[in-house]
Structure formats: C-alpha cells, structure tokens
CSV table of C-alpha atoms (C1' of nucleotides) in Angstrom, one decimal:
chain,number,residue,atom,x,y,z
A,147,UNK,CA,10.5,-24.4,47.6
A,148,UNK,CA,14.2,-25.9,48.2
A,149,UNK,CA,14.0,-26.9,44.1
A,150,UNK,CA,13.4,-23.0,43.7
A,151,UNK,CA,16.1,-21.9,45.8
A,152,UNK,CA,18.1,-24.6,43.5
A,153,UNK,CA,17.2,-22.5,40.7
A,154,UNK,CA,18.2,-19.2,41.9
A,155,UNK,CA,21.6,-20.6,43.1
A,156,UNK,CA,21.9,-22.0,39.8
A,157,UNK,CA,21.6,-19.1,37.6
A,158,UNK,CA,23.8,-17.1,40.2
A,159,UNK,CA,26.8,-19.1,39.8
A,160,UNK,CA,26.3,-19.2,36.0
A,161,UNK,CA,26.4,-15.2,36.5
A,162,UNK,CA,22.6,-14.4,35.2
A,163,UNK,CA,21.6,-12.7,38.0
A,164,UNK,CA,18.5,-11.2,36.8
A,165,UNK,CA,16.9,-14.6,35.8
A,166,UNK,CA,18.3,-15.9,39.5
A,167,UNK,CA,15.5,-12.4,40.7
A,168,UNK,CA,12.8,-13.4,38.7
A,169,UNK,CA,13.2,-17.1,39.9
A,170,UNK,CA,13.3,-16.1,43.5
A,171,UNK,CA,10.2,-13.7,43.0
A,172,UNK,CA,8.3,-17.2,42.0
A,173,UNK,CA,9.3,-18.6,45.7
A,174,UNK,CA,5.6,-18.4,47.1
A,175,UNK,CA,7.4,-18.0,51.0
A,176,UNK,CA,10.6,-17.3,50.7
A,177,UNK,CA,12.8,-18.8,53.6
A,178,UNK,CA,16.0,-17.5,55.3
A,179,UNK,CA,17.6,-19.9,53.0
A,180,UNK,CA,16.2,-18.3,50.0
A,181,UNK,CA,17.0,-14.8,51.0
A,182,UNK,CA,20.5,-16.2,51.9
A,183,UNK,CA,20.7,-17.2,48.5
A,184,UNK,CA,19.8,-14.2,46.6
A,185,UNK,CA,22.0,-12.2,48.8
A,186,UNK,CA,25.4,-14.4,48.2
A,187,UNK,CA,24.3,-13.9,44.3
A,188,UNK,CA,24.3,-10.2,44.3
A,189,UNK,CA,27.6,-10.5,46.4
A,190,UNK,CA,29.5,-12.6,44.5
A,191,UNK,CA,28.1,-10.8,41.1
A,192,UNK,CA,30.2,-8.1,42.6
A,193,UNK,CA,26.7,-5.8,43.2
A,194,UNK,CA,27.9,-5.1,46.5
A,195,UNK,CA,25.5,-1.9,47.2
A,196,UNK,CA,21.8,-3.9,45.5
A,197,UNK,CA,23.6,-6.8,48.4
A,198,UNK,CA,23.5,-4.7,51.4
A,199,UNK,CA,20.0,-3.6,50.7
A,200,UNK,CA,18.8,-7.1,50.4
A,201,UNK,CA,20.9,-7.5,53.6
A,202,UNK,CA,18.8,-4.9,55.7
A,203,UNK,CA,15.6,-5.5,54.0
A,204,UNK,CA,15.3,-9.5,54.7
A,205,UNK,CA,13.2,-10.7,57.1
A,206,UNK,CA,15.4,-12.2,59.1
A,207,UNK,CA,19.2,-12.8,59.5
A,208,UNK,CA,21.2,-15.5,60.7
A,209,UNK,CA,25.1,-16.4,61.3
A,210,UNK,CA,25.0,-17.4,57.2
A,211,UNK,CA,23.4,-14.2,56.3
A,212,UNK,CA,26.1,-12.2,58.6
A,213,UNK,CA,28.9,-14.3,56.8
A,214,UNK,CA,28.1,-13.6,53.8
A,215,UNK,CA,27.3,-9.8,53.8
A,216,UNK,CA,31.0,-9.6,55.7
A,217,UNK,CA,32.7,-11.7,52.9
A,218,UNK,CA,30.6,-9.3,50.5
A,219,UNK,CA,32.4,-6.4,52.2
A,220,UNK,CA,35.7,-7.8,52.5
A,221,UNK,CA,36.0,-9.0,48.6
A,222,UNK,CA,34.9,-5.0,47.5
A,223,UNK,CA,37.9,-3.8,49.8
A,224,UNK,CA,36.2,-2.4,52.8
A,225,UNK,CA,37.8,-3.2,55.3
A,226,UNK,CA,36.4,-0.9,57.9
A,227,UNK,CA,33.0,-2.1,57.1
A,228,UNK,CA,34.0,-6.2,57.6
A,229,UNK,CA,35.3,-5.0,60.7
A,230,UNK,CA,32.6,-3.1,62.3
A,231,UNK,CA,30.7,-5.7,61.4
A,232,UNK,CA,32.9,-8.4,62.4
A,233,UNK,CA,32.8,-7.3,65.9
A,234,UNK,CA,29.3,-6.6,66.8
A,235,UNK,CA,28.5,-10.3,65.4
A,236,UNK,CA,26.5,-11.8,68.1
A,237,UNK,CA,28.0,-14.8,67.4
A,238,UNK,CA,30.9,-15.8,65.2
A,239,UNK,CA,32.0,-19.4,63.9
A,240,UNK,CA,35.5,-20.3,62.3
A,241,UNK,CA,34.1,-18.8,58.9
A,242,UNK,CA,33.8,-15.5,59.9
A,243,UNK,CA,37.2,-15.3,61.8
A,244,UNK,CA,38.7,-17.1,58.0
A,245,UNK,CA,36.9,-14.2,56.2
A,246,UNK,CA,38.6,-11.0,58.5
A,247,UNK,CA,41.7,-12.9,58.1
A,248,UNK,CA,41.1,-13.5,54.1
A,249,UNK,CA,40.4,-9.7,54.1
A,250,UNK,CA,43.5,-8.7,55.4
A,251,UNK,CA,45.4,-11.5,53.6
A,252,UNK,CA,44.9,-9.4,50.4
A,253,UNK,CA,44.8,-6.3,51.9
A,254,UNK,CA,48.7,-6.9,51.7
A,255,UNK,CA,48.6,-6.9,55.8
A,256,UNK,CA,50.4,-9.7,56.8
A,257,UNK,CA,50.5,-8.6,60.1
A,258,UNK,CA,47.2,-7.5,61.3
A,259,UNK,CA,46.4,-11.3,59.4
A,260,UNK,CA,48.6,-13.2,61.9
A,261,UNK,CA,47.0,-11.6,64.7
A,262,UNK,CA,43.2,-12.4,63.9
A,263,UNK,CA,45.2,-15.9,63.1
A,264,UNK,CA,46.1,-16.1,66.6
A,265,UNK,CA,43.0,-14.7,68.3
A,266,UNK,CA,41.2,-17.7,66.8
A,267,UNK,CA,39.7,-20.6,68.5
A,268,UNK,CA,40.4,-23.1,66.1
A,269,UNK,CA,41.5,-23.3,62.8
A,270,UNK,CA,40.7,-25.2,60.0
A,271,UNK,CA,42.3,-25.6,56.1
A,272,UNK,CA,41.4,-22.6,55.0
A,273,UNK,CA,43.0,-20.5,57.7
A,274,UNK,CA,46.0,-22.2,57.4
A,275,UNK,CA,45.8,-21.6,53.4
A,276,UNK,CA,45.0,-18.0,54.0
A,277,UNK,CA,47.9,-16.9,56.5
A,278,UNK,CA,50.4,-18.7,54.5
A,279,UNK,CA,49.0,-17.2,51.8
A,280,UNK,CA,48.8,-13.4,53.8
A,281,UNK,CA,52.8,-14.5,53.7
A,282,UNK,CA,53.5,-15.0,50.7
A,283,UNK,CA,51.7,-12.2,49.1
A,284,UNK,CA,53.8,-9.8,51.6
A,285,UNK,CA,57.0,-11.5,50.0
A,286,UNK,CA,57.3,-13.3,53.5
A,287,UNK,CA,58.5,-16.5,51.8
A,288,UNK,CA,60.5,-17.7,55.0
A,289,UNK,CA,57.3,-17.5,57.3
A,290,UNK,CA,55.2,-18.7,54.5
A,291,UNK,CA,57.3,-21.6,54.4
A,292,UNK,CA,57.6,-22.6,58.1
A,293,UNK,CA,53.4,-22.7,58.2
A,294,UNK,CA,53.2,-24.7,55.3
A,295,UNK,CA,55.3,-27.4,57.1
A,296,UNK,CA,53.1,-27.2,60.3
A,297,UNK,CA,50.3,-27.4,58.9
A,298,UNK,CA,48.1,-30.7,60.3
A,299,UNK,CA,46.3,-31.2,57.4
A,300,UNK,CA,48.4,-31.9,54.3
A,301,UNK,CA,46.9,-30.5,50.9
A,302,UNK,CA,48.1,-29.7,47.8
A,303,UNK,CA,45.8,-26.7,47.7
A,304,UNK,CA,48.5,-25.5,50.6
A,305,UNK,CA,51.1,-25.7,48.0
A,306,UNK,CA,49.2,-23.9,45.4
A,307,UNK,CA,47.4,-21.1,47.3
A,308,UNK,CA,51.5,-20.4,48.2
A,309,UNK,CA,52.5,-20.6,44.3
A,310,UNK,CA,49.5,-18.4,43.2
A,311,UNK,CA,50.0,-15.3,45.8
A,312,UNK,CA,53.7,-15.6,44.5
A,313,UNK,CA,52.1,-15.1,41.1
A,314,UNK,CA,50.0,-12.3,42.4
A,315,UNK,CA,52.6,-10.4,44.5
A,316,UNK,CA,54.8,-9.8,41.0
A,317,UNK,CA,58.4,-9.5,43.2
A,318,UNK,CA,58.2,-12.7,43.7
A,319,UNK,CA,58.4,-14.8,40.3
A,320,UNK,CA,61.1,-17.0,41.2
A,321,UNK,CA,59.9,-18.0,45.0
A,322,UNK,CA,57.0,-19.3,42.4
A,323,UNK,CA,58.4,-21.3,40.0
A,324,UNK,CA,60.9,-22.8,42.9
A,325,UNK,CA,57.6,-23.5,45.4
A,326,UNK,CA,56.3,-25.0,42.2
A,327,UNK,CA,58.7,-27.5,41.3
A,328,UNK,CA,58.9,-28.9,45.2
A,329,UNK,CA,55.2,-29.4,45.2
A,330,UNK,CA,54.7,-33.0,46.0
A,331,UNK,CA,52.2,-32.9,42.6
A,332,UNK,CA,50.4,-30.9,40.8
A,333,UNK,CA,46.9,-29.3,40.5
A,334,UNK,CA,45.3,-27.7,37.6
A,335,UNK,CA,45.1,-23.9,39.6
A,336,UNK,CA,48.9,-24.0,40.5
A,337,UNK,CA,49.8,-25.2,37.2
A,338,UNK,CA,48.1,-22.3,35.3
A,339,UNK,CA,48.9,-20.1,37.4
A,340,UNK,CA,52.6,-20.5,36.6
A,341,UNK,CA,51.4,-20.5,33.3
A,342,UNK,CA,50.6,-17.2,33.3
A,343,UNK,CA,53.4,-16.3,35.2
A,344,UNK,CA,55.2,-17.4,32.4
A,345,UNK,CA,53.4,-15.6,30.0
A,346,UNK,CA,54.0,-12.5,31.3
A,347,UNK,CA,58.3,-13.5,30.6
A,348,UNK,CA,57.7,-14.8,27.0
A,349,UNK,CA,58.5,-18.4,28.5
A,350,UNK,CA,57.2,-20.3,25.8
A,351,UNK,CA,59.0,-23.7,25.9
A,352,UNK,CA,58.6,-24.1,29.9
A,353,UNK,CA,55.1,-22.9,29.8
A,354,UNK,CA,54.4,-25.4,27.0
A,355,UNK,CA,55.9,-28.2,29.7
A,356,UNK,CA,54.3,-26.9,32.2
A,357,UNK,CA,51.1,-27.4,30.3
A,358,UNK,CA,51.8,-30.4,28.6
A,359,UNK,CA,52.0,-32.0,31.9
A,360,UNK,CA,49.4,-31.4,33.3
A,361,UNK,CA,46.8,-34.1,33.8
A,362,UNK,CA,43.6,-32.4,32.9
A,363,UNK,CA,43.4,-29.7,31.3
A,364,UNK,CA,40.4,-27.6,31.3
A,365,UNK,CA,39.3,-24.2,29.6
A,366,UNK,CA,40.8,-22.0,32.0
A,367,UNK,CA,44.3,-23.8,31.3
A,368,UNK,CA,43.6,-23.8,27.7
A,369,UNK,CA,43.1,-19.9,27.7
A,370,UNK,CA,46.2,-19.3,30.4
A,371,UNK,CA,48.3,-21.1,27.6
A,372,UNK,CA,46.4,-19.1,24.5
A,373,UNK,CA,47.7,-16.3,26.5
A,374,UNK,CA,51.4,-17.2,26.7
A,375,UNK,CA,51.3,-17.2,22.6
A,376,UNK,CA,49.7,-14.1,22.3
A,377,UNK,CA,52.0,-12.5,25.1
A,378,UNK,CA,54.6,-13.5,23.0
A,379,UNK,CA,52.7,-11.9,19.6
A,380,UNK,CA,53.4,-15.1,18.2
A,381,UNK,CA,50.2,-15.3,16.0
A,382,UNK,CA,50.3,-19.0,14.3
A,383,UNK,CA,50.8,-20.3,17.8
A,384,UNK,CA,48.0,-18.4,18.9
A,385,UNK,CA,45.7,-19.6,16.5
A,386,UNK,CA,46.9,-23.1,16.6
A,387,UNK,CA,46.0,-23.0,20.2
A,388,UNK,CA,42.8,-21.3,20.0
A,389,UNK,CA,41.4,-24.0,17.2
A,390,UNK,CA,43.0,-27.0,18.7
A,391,UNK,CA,40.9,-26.0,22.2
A,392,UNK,CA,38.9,-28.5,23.0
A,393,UNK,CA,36.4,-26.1,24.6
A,394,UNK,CA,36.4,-22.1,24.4
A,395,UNK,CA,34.6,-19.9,26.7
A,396,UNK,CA,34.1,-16.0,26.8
A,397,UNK,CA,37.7,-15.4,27.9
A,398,UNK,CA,39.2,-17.5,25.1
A,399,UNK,CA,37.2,-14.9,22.6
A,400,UNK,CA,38.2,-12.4,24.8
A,401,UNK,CA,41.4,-13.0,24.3
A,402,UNK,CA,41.5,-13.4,21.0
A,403,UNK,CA,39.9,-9.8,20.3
A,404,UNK,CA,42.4,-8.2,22.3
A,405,UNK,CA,45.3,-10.0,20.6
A,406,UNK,CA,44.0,-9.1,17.3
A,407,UNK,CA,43.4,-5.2,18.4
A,408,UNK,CA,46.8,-5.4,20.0
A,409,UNK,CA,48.7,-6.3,16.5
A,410,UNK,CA,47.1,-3.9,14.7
A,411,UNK,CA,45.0,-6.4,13.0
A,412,UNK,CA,41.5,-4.2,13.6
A,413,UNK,CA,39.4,-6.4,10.8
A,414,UNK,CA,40.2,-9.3,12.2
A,415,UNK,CA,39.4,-8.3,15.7
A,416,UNK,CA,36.1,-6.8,14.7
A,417,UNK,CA,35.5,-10.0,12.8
A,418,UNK,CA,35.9,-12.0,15.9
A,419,UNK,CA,33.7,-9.7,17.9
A,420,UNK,CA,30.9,-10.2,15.4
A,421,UNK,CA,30.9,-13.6,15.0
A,422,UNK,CA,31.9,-14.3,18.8
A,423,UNK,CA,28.2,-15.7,20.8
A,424,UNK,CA,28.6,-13.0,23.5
A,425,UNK,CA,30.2,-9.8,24.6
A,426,UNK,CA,31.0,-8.5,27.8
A,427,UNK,CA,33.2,-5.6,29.5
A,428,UNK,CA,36.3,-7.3,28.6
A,429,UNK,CA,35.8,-7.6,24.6
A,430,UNK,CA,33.9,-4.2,24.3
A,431,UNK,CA,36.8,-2.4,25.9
A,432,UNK,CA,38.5,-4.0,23.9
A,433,UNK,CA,37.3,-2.7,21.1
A,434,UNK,CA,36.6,0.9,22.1
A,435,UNK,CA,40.6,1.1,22.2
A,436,UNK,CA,40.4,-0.8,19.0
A,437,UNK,CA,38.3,1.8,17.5
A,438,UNK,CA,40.5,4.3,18.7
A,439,UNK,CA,43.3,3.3,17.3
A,440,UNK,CA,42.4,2.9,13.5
A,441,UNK,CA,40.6,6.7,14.8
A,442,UNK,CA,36.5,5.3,14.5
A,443,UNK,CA,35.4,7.6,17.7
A,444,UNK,CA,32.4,7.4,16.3
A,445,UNK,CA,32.3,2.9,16.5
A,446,UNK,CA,33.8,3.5,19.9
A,447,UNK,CA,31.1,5.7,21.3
A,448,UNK,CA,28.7,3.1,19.9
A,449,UNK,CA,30.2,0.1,21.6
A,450,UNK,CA,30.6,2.4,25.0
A,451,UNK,CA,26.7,3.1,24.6
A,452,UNK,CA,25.4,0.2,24.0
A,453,UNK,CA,27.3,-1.8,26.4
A,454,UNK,CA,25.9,-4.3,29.3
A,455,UNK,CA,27.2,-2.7,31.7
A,456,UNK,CA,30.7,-0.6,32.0
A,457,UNK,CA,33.2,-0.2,34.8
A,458,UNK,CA,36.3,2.3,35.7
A,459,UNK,CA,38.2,0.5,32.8
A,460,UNK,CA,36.1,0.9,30.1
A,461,UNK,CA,35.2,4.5,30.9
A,462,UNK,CA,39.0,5.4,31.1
A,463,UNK,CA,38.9,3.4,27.8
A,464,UNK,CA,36.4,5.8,26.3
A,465,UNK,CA,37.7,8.9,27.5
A,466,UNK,CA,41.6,8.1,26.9
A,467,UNK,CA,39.8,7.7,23.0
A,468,UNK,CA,38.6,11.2,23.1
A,469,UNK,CA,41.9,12.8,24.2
A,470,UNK,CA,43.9,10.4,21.8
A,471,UNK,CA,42.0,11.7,18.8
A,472,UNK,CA,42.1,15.5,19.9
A,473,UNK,CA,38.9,15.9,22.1
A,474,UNK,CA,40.4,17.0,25.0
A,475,UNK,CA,37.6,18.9,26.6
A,476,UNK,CA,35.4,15.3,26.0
A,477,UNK,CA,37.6,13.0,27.6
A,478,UNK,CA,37.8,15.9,30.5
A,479,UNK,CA,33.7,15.5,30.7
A,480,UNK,CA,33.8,11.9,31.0
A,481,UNK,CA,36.0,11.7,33.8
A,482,UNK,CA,34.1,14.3,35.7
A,483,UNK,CA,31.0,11.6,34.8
A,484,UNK,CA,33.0,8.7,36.0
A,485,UNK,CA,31.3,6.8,39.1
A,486,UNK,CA,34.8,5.8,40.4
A,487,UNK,CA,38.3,6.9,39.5
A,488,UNK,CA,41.8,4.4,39.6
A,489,UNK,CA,45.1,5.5,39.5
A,490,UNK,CA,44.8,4.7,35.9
A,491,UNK,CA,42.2,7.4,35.1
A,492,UNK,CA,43.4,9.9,37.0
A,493,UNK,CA,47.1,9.4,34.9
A,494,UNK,CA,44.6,9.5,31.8
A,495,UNK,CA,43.4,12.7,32.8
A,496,UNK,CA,47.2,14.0,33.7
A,497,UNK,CA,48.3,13.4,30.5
A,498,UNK,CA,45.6,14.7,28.2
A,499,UNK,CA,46.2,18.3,30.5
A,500,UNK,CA,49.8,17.8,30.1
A,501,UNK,CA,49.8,16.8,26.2
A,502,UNK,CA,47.3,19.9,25.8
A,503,UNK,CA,50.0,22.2,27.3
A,504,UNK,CA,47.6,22.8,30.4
A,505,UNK,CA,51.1,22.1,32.6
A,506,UNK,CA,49.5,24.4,35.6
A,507,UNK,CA,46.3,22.0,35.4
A,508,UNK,CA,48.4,18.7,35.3
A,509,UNK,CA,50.3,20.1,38.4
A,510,UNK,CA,47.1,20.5,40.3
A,511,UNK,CA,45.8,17.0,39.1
A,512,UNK,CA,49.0,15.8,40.1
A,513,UNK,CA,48.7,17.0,43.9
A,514,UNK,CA,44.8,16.1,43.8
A,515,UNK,CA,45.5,12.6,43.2
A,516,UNK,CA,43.8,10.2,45.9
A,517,UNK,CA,47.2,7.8,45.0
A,518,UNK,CA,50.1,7.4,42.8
A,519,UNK,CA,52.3,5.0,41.4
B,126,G,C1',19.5,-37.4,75.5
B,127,G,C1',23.5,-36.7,71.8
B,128,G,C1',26.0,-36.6,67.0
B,129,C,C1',26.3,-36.5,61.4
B,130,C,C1',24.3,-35.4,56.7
B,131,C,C1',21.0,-33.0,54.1
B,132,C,C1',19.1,-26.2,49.6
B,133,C,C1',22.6,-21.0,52.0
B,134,U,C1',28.2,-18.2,54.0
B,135,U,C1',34.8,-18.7,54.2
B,136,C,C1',35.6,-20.6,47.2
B,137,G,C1',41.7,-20.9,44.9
B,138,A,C1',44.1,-20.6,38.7
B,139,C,C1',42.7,-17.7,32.7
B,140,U,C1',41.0,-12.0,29.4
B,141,A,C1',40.2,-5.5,28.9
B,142,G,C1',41.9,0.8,30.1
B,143,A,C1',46.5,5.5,31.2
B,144,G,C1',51.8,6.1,31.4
RNA sequence: GGGCCCCCUUCGACUAGAG
C-alpha cells in the first residue's frame, strides 16, 4: 500500500493528476495517509473545490488532513475560510499557526501577520521566513531587516525569501538588489529571482553577472535568463540562450512562443508551437492573441476549444480577440460565460463598450466593477 | 516508561490576457 501511496504522490508532484486518481483507486484499503495524499494533490494542482470534497468525503481526518485543506484555502485567497477553519481546529501544531501567518503574509497584511506571529507558541524557520517576508512585501524593509538579524537560526533561505518578496512587491526593486548584494552567499532562488527583476529593467549586463555567477544553474535559471533577452527583444540573444540550454522545459517553449508572437514573428511562433512536445494554458493563450493579431479568429477559436483546460486569462484572451477584430457583441457573450472575472476582464469589457461608442454602458461597467486599478 | 526516524500537511525563484 505505502509503494501505492508513493505512486500517487509521485504523479502529483509531476502535475498528472488524473493518473495520481487512477493510481489511488488501485489502493485496495486506502489509509488516512492515502486520502492525505490525494487531497494535498488536488490542492496543490490548484483544484481547490474537487479538494474540499475529498476533504468532507474521507473517512477520517487528522491534524495533517486539517493542515492541508487550510493551506489549500489559504493559497486560493480565502482568507475567511483558513480562518474559520483555523480556529475550530481541535488541535493545532506550529504548521497550522505558519500557514494563517503565510496567508496573511501575502495577503499584503503585515499586521494582522505579526500578531498570529506573536500569539504563537514557538516558532520555527519558516515563521521567521514568513514574517520577514510579510515585511518586506508591505515595503517594511526596516522591520524586515531587524528580524532577519534576530533570527536564531541563520539561513540563507532568510536572505532570499527577503530578496524575492522585494521582487514581488514591484516598489521595492532597489531594497532587492541592495539585500542581494549583502547576502552572505548566494542560492539559485534569490539569484533568479533578481534575474527577473532585471529583466523587467532591460538589465542585460548585470543580469548576465548575476547569472554567470551562479554556481548551478538549473532550468528555471536558464528560462529567468531567456527571459531577460526576450524582455529586451533582443532576438539572437534569445536564441543563443534558448539552444545553448542545457535543459528546456515547458516554460522555456513557453517563452519562446510568446516572444515570437510578441515581435510579430506569427510563423515562427506557430512553428514553435507545433513542433514544441506539449501545450498548456500558457502557450495556447499565447497563441489565441497570436491569432488575433495577424486577424485568424477562426485558429484562435480553435486553439480556445480545444484547449486542456482554460482559466480567466485565456478567456479574456479569447474574448479581447472578438472585440479586436469587430465582434463586439461576441466578446460581450464570452464574458457573460466567464466562470471568474479579474480586473483585467472587466477593463476588456470597458473598452470594447467604450471603443463601440456605448459610453453610457462603459459608465455603468465602470461603477459595476468589483475593483479597479 | 520515554525519545527519534520512517509514505502525508507549512514548500521559496522562471512563462500567458485588457489598458
């Protein structure tokens, strides 16, 4: 049984969470650890709702189970939920007080995070990584700062979980680089991280350092330094990087699409999506706006059907190809269809009133907004 | 009698949509 529940783990972390299913319907008695299992794969494969229902339908639960279906909750946003949740826990260990304190660590709540931090009996790495963190994404570099030299444990993953919510929170891109350089060395996630911080700046020759000197470089490094050339539209550099890779993964074709669709260069990104080994959200979306643009509603609608699976961004995707090429009234459909609206799609739909001359429509859109940036 | 480890939970860095 515990070479089964292997297996399921196993094809969860490599994302195939169907085949992780059928493996787990072979377990002849499932145990709590098996249903654990399946029930961290559908959370951390991001199927939040199929997760709660194999929360409430297993057998029995345990602190693990709890745990997880909280961090499930907490990673989709909802707050509440964790909370509720949180405090009707017949029990709670340091993991469940690091998740509520994760949760509003990226909820942008710096403070609400310090006081689960101090309501905790006991602390271990990962709390300290996720207030100072909690800090720094709030732009609280001072406080971050001050933890980070009390902390008991000294890790480099300290330094870097700093250096990547500077990254994240996009004020702070110069509290970044500086907490980068003081780091007492380097690890592969705070080095591409600042990678891609310099991507996003066109810093070519210092993200080129950066990257040169780093001691291993792996794909995700290779495809945060892909990205710098292609931010930059500097196409040899781009292809020199993408064929010297060592290794190249879906994100590295991924990229490669969308830098070809960016440029204008449609055949060559629709000859990289045919002879690329698989597709996903990412490189389809990519191509519905690629579609769009050289005006192939007809390709794009294709792709849109006969994707995997599609989210908020590839349905804005879609419909923003409609309203581009005249169809207002179809890309008004679609976002009726949509499961979930951004900020994003709702602009979409502002825009294709406004550029229709609807201007009394737009208004109301406008004030119907859930948000606005 | 007690502790630790064993198959599960906190898990970090890279790609897509409107303006």
């Amino acid at each position: 049984r515990y070479l089964l529940n292997l297996l399921v783990e196993m094809y969860a972390d490599c994302g195939s969470i169907d085949a992780a299913t059928q493996v787990f319907f072979l377990i002849d008695r499932p145990n709590l650890f098996s249903w654990n299992i399946l029930l961290t794969a559908y959370a951390q494969n991001g199927h939040l709702d199929r997760a709660a229902e194999i929360f409430a339908r297993m057998p029995e639960r345990n602190l693990v189970s709890l745990n997880a279906i909280i961090s499930a909750y907490a990673q989709a946003g909802q707050i509440h939920k964790v909370l509720s949740l949180f405090t009707t826990m017949p029990q709670k260990d340091i993991i469940s007080w690091n998740v509520l304190l994760k949760a509003y660590g990226e909820q942008g709540n710096a403070a609400l995070a310090k006081e689960v931090f101090d309501k905790m009996p006991e602390w271990d790495l990962v709390s300290w990584n996720a207030m100072i963190a909690a800090y720094a994404l709030c732009g609280h570099i001072g406080k971050a700062r001050a933890l980070l030299g009390r902390i008991p444990i000294r890790s480099v993953l300290s330094w870097s979980c700093i250096v990547q919510a500077f990254v994240q929170h996009s004020g702070n891109l110069g509290d970044a680089r500086e907490m980068f350089f003081e780091m007492p060395e380097w690890d592969a996630a705070s080095s591409t991280a600042i990678v891609t911080l310099l991507s996003q700046q066109c810093g070519l020759e210092q993200a080129q350092e950066v990257f040169n000197g780093m001691q291993h470089r792996n794909v995700t490094a290779w495809n945060a330094m892909l990205l710098v050339y292609i931010r930059c539209g500097h196409l040899e550099g781009a292809e020199s990087v993408f064929h010297s890779m060592p290794r190249k993964n879906i994100v590295s074709w991924n990229s490669m699409i969308h830098f070809h669709v960016q440029n204008g260069n449609f055949e060559s990104a629709k000859r990289m999506f045919l002879s690329v080994p698989e597709h996903d959200v990412f490189s389809c979306t990519d191509m519905i706006t690629g579609f769009a643009r050289v005006g192939l509603l007809k390709d794009a609608v294709k792709i849109f059907s006969e994707m995997p699976e599609s989210n908020v961004v590839s349905w804005t995707a879609i419909a923003a190809a409609h309203a581009q090429l005249g169809y207002t009234v179809e890309a008004m459909d679609l976002f009726d269809r949509m499961a979930e609206r951004d900020v994003v799609a709702w602009t979409m739909l502002l825009t294709t009133h406004a550029q229709a001359g609807k201007i009394t429509e737009a208004k109301t859109l406008f004030d119907q907004m859930p948000e606005r940036n």
